[in-house]
mmCIF file of C-alpha atoms in Angstrom:
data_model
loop_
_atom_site.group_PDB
_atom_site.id
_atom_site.type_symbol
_atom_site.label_atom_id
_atom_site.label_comp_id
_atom_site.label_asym_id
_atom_site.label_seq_id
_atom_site.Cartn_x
_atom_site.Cartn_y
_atom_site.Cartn_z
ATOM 1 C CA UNK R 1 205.016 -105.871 3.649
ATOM 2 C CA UNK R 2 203.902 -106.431 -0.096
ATOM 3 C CA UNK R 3 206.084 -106.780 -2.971
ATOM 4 C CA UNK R 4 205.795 -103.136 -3.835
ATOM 5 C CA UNK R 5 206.367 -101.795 -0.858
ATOM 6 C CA UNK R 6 209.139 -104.132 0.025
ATOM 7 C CA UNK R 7 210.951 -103.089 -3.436
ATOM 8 C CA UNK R 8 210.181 -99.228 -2.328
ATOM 9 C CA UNK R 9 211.925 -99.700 0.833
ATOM 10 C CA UNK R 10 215.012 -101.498 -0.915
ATOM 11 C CA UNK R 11 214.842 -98.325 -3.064
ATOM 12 C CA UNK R 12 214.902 -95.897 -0.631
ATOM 13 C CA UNK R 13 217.787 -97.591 1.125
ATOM 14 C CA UNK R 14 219.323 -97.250 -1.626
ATOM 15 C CA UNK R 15 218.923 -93.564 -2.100
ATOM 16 C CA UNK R 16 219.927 -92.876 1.104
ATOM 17 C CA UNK R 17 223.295 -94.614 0.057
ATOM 18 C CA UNK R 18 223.822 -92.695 -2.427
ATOM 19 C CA UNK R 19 226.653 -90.224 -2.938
ATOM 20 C CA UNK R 20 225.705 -86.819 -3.450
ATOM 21 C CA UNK R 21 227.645 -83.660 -4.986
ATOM 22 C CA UNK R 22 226.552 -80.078 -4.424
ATOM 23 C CA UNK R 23 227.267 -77.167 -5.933
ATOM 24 C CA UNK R 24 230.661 -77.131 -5.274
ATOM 25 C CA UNK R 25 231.640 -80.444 -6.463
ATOM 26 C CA UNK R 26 232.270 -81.384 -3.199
ATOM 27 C CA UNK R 27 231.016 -84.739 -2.326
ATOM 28 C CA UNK R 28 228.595 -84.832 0.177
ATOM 29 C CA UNK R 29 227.601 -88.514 2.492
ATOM 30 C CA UNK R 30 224.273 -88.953 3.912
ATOM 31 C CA UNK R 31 226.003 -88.071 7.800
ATOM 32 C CA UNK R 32 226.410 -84.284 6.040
ATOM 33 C CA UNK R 33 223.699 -83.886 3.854
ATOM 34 C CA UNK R 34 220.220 -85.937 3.446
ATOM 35 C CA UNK R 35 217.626 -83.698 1.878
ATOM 36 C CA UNK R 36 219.328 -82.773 -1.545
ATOM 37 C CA UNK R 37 217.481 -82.940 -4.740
ATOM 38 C CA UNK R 38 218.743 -84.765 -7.628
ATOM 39 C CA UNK R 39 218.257 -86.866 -10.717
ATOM 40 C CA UNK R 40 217.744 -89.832 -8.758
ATOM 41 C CA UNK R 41 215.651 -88.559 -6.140
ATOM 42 C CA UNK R 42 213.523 -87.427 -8.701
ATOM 43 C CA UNK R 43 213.677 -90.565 -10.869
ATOM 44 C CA UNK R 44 212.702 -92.571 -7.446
ATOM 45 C CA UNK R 45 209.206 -90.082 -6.704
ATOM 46 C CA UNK R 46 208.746 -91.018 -10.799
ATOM 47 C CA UNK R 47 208.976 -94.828 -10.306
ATOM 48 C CA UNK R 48 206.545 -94.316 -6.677
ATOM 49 C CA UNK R 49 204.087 -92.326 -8.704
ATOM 50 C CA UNK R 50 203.771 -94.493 -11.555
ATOM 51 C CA UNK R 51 203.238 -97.464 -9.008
ATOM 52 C CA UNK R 52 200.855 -95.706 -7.186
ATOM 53 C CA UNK R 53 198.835 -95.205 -11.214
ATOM 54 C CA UNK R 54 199.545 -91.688 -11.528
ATOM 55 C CA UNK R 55 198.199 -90.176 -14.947
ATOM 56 C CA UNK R 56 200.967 -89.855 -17.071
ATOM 57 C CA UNK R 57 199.871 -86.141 -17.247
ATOM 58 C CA UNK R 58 200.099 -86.054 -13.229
ATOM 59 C CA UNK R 59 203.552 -87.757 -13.123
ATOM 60 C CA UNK R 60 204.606 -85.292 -15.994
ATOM 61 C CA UNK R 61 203.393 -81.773 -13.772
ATOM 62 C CA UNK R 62 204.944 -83.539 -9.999
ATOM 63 C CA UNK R 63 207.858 -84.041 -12.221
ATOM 64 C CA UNK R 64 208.053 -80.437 -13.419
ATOM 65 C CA UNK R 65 207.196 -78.675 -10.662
ATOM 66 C CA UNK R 66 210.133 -80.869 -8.622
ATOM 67 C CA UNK R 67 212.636 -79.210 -10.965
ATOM 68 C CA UNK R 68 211.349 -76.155 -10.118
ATOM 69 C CA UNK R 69 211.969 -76.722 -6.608
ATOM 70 C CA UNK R 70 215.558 -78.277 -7.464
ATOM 71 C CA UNK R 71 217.024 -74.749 -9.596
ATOM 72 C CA UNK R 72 215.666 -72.977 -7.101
ATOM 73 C CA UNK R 73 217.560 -74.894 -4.261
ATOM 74 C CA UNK R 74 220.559 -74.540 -6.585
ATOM 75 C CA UNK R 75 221.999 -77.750 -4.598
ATOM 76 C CA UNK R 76 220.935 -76.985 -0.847
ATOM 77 C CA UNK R 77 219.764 -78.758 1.062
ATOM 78 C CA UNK R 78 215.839 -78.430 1.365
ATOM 79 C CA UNK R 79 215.002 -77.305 4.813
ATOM 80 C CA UNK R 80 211.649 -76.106 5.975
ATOM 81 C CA UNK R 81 213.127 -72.611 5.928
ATOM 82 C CA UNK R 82 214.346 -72.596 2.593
ATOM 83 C CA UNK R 83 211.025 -74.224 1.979
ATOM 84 C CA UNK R 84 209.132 -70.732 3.050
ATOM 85 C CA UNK R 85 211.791 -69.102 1.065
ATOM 86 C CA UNK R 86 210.600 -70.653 -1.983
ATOM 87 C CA UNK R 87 206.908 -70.719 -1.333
ATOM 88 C CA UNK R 88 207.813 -66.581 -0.663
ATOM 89 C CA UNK R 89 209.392 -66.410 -3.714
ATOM 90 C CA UNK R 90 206.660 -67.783 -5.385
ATOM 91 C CA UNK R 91 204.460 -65.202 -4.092
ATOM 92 C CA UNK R 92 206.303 -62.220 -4.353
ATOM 93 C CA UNK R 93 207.660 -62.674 -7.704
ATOM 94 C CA UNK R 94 204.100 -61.571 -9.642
ATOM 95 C CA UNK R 95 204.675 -64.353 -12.267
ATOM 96 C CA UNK R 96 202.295 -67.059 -10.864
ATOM 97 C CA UNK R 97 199.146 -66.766 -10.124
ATOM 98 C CA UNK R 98 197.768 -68.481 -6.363
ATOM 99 C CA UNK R 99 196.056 -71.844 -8.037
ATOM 100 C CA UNK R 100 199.921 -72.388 -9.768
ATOM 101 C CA UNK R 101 201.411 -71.954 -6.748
ATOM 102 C CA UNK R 102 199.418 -74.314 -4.662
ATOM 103 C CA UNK R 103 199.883 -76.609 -7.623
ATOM 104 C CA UNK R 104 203.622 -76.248 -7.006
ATOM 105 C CA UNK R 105 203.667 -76.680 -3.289
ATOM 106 C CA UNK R 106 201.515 -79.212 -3.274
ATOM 107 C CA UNK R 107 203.986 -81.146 -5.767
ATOM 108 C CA UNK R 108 206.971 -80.585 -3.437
ATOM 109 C CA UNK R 109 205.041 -82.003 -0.325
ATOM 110 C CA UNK R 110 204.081 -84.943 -1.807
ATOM 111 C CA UNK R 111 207.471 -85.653 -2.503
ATOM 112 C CA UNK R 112 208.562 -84.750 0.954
ATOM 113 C CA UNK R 113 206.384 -87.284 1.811
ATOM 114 C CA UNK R 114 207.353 -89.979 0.046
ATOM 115 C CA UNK R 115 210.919 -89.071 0.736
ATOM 116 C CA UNK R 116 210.043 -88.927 4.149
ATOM 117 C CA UNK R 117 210.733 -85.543 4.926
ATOM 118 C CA UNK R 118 207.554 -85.046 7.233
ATOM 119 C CA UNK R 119 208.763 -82.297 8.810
ATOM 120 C CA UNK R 120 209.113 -79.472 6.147
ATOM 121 C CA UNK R 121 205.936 -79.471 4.523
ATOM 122 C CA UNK R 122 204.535 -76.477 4.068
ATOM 123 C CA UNK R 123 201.012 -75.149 4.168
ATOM 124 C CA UNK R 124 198.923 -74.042 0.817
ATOM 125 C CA UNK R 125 197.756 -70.420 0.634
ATOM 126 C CA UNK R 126 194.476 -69.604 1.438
ATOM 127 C CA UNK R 127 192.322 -68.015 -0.910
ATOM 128 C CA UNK R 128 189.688 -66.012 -0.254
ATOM 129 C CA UNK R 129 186.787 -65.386 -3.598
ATOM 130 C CA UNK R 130 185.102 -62.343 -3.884
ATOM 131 C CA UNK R 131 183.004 -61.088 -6.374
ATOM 132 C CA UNK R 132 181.810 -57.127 -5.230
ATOM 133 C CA UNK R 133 179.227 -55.181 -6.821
ATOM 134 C CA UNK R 134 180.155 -51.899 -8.037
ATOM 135 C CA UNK R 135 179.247 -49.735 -5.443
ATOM 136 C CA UNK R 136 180.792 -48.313 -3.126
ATOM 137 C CA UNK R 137 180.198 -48.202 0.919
ATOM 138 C CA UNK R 138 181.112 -44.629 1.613
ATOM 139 C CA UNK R 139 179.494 -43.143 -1.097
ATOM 140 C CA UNK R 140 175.610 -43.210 -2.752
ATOM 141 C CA UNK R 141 175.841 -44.909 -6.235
ATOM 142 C CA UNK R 142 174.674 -41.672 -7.530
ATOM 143 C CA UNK R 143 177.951 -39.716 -5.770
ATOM 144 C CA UNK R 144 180.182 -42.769 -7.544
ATOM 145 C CA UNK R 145 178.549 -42.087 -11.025
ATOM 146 C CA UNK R 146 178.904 -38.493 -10.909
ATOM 147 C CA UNK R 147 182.869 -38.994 -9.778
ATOM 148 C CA UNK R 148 183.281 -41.162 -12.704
ATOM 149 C CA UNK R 149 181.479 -38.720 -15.260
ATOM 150 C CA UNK R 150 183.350 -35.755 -13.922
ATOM 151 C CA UNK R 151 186.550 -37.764 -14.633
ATOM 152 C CA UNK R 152 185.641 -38.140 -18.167
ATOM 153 C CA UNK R 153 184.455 -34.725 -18.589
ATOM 154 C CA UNK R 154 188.109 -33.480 -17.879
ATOM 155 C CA UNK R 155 189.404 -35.859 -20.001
ATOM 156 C CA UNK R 156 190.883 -37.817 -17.324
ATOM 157 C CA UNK R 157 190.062 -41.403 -18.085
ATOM 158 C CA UNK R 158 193.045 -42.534 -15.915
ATOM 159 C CA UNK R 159 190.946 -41.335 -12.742
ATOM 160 C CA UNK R 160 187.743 -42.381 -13.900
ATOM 161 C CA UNK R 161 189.273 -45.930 -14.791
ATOM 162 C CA UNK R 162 190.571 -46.144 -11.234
ATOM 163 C CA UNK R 163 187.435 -45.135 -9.516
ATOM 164 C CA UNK R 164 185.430 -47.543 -11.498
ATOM 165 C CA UNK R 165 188.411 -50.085 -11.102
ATOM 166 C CA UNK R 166 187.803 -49.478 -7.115
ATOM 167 C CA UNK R 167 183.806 -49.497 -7.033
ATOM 168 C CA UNK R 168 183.317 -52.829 -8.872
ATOM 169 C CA UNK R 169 185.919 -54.568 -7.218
ATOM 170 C CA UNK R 170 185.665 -53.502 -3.479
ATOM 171 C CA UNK R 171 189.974 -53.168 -3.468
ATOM 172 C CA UNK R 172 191.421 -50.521 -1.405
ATOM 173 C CA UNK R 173 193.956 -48.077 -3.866
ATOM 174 C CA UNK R 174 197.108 -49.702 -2.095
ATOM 175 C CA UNK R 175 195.892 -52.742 -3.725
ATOM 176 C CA UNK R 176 195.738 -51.166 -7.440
ATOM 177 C CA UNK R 177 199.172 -52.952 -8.054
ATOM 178 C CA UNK R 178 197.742 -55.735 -8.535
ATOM 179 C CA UNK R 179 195.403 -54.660 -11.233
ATOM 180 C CA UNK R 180 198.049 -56.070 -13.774
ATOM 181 C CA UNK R 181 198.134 -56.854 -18.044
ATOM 182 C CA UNK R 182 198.539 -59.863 -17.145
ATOM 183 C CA UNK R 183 195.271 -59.986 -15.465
ATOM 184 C CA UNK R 184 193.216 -59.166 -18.104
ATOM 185 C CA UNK R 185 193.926 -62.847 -19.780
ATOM 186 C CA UNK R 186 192.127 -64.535 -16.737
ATOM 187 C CA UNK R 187 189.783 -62.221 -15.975
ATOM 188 C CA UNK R 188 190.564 -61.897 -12.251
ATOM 189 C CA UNK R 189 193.455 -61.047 -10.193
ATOM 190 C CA UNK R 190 194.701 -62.126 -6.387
ATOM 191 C CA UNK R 191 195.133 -59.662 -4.181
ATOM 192 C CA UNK R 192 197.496 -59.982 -1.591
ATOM 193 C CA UNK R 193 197.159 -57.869 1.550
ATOM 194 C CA UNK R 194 198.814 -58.539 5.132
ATOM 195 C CA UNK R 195 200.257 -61.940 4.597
ATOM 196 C CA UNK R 196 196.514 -62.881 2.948
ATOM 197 C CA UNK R 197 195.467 -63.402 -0.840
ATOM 198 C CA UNK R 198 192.012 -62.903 -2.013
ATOM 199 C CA UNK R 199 190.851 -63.483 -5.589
ATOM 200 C CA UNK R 200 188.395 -60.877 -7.311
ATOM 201 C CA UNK R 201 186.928 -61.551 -10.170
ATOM 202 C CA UNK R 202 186.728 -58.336 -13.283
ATOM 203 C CA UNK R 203 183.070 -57.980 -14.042
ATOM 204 C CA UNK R 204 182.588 -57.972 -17.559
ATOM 205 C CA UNK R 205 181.854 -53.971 -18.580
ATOM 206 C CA UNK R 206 185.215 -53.373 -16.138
ATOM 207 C CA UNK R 207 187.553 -56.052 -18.395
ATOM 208 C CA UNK R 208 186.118 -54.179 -21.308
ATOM 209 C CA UNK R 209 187.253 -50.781 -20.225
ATOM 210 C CA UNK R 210 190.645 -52.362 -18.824
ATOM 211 C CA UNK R 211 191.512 -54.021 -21.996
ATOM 212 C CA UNK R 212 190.580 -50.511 -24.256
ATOM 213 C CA UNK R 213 192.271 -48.921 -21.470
ATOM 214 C CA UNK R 214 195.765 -50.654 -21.807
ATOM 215 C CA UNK R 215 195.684 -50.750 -25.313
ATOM 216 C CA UNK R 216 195.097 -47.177 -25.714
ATOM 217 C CA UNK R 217 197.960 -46.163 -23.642
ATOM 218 C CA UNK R 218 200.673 -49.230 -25.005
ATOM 219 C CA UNK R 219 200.668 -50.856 -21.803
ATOM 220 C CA UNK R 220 201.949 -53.722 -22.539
ATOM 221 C CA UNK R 221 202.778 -55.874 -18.863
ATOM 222 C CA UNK R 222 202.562 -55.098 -15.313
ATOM 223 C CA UNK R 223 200.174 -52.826 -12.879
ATOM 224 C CA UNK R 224 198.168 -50.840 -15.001
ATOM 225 C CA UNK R 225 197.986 -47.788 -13.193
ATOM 226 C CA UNK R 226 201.273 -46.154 -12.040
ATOM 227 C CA UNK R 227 202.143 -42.637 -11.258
ATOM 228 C CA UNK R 228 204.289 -40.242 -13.456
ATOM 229 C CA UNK R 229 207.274 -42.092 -12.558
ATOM 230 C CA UNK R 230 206.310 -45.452 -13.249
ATOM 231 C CA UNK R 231 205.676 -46.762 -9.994
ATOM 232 C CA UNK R 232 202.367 -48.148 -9.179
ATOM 233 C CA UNK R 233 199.441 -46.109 -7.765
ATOM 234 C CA UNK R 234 199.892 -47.055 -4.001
ATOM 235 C CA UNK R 235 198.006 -44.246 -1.540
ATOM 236 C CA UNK R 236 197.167 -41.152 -3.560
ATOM 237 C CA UNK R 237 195.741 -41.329 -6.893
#
């Protein structure tokens, strides 16, 4: 064993010895609780990623993204459930986008790893790139142009938004939700459907119409198109 790794090992030890306090003030031994998060946890993956000649910029994000993890454990002890909790979280809560959350999980299984935690990893979400053409498969291009133009001839441009919205992206109109504000700044959105993500990208006459669209109407965050009520569009439009 080298001199590094024979000082990481010492180090380790001497994590492992360390007292620990969760939430409750309550002080916790390494017999009742191993896999807590904690300044010097984190201060130990620091001093292993500047060995291993990290970027400062790298060791900066791990270091971030770790504290993310930690609030979000609130003191618990990091399991590989409460792992999937947080990598659900992640997804559900609409304010990441899939390459940040990768990013994110990908910081908290490196430090597993170098905690030793091997067993609670947890795998990256798979993303699937599409870019459609706007035409749609069950109609002619010429039946799609005159639904669009009969849209706008009633004045509707909320219809003829969401059948253009539909015909250049190839998304079903349960996935509409995720035609979001937010969105518009990348130029894209993911698309989650059945426990899968898929990223589409906004051609450029769409993100035009999107953009004129929102602003038109003060829409200032979330799905763009929502019923009456202010839900999203899900089934009927």
């Amino acid at each position: 064993m080298g001199k590094n790794g024979n000082r990481e090992y010492l180090e380790k030890r001497s994590l492992k010895n360390t007292v620990f306090k969760g939430t409750g003030g309550a002080e916790k031994t390494e017999e009742t609780e191993k896999r807590i998060i904690n300044t010097e946890s984190i201060e130990y993956f620091k001093r292993v990623l500047i060995r291993n000649e990290k970027s400062i910029q790298t060791i900066e994000k791990y270091i971030r993204d770790i504290k993310k993890l930690m609030i979000y454990a609130h003191g618990r002890s990091i399991s590989k459930e409460m792992f999937l909790e947080y990598k659900e979280y992640l997804e559900k809560c609409g304010r990441y986008r899939i390459s940040s959350i990768n990013s994110y999980l990908a910081a908290a299984n490196h430090f597993c790893e170098v905690m030793g935690w091997m067993d609670i990893r947890v795998k990256m979400i798979k993303v699937q790139r599409a870019v459609f053409i706007p035409e749609n498969k069950e109609i002619t291009m010429n039946e799609y142009e005159k639904l669009v133009k009969t849209a706008y001839k009633k004045g509707d441009d909320r219809l003829a938004l969401i059948i253009e919205t539909l015909g250049s992206t190839g998304i079903r109109i349960s996935e509409l939700r995720y035609i979001t504000v937010e969105s518009l700044k990348y130029g894209m959105a993911d698309i989650h459907n059945k426990g899968k993500a898929r990223r589409i990208l906004y051609p450029g006459e769409l993100l035009k119409l999107l953009k004129e669209y929102v602003r038109k109407k003060h829409i200032t965050h979330g799905s763009i198109f929502v019923t009456s009520s202010g839900n999203p569009v899900n089934r009927t439009i």
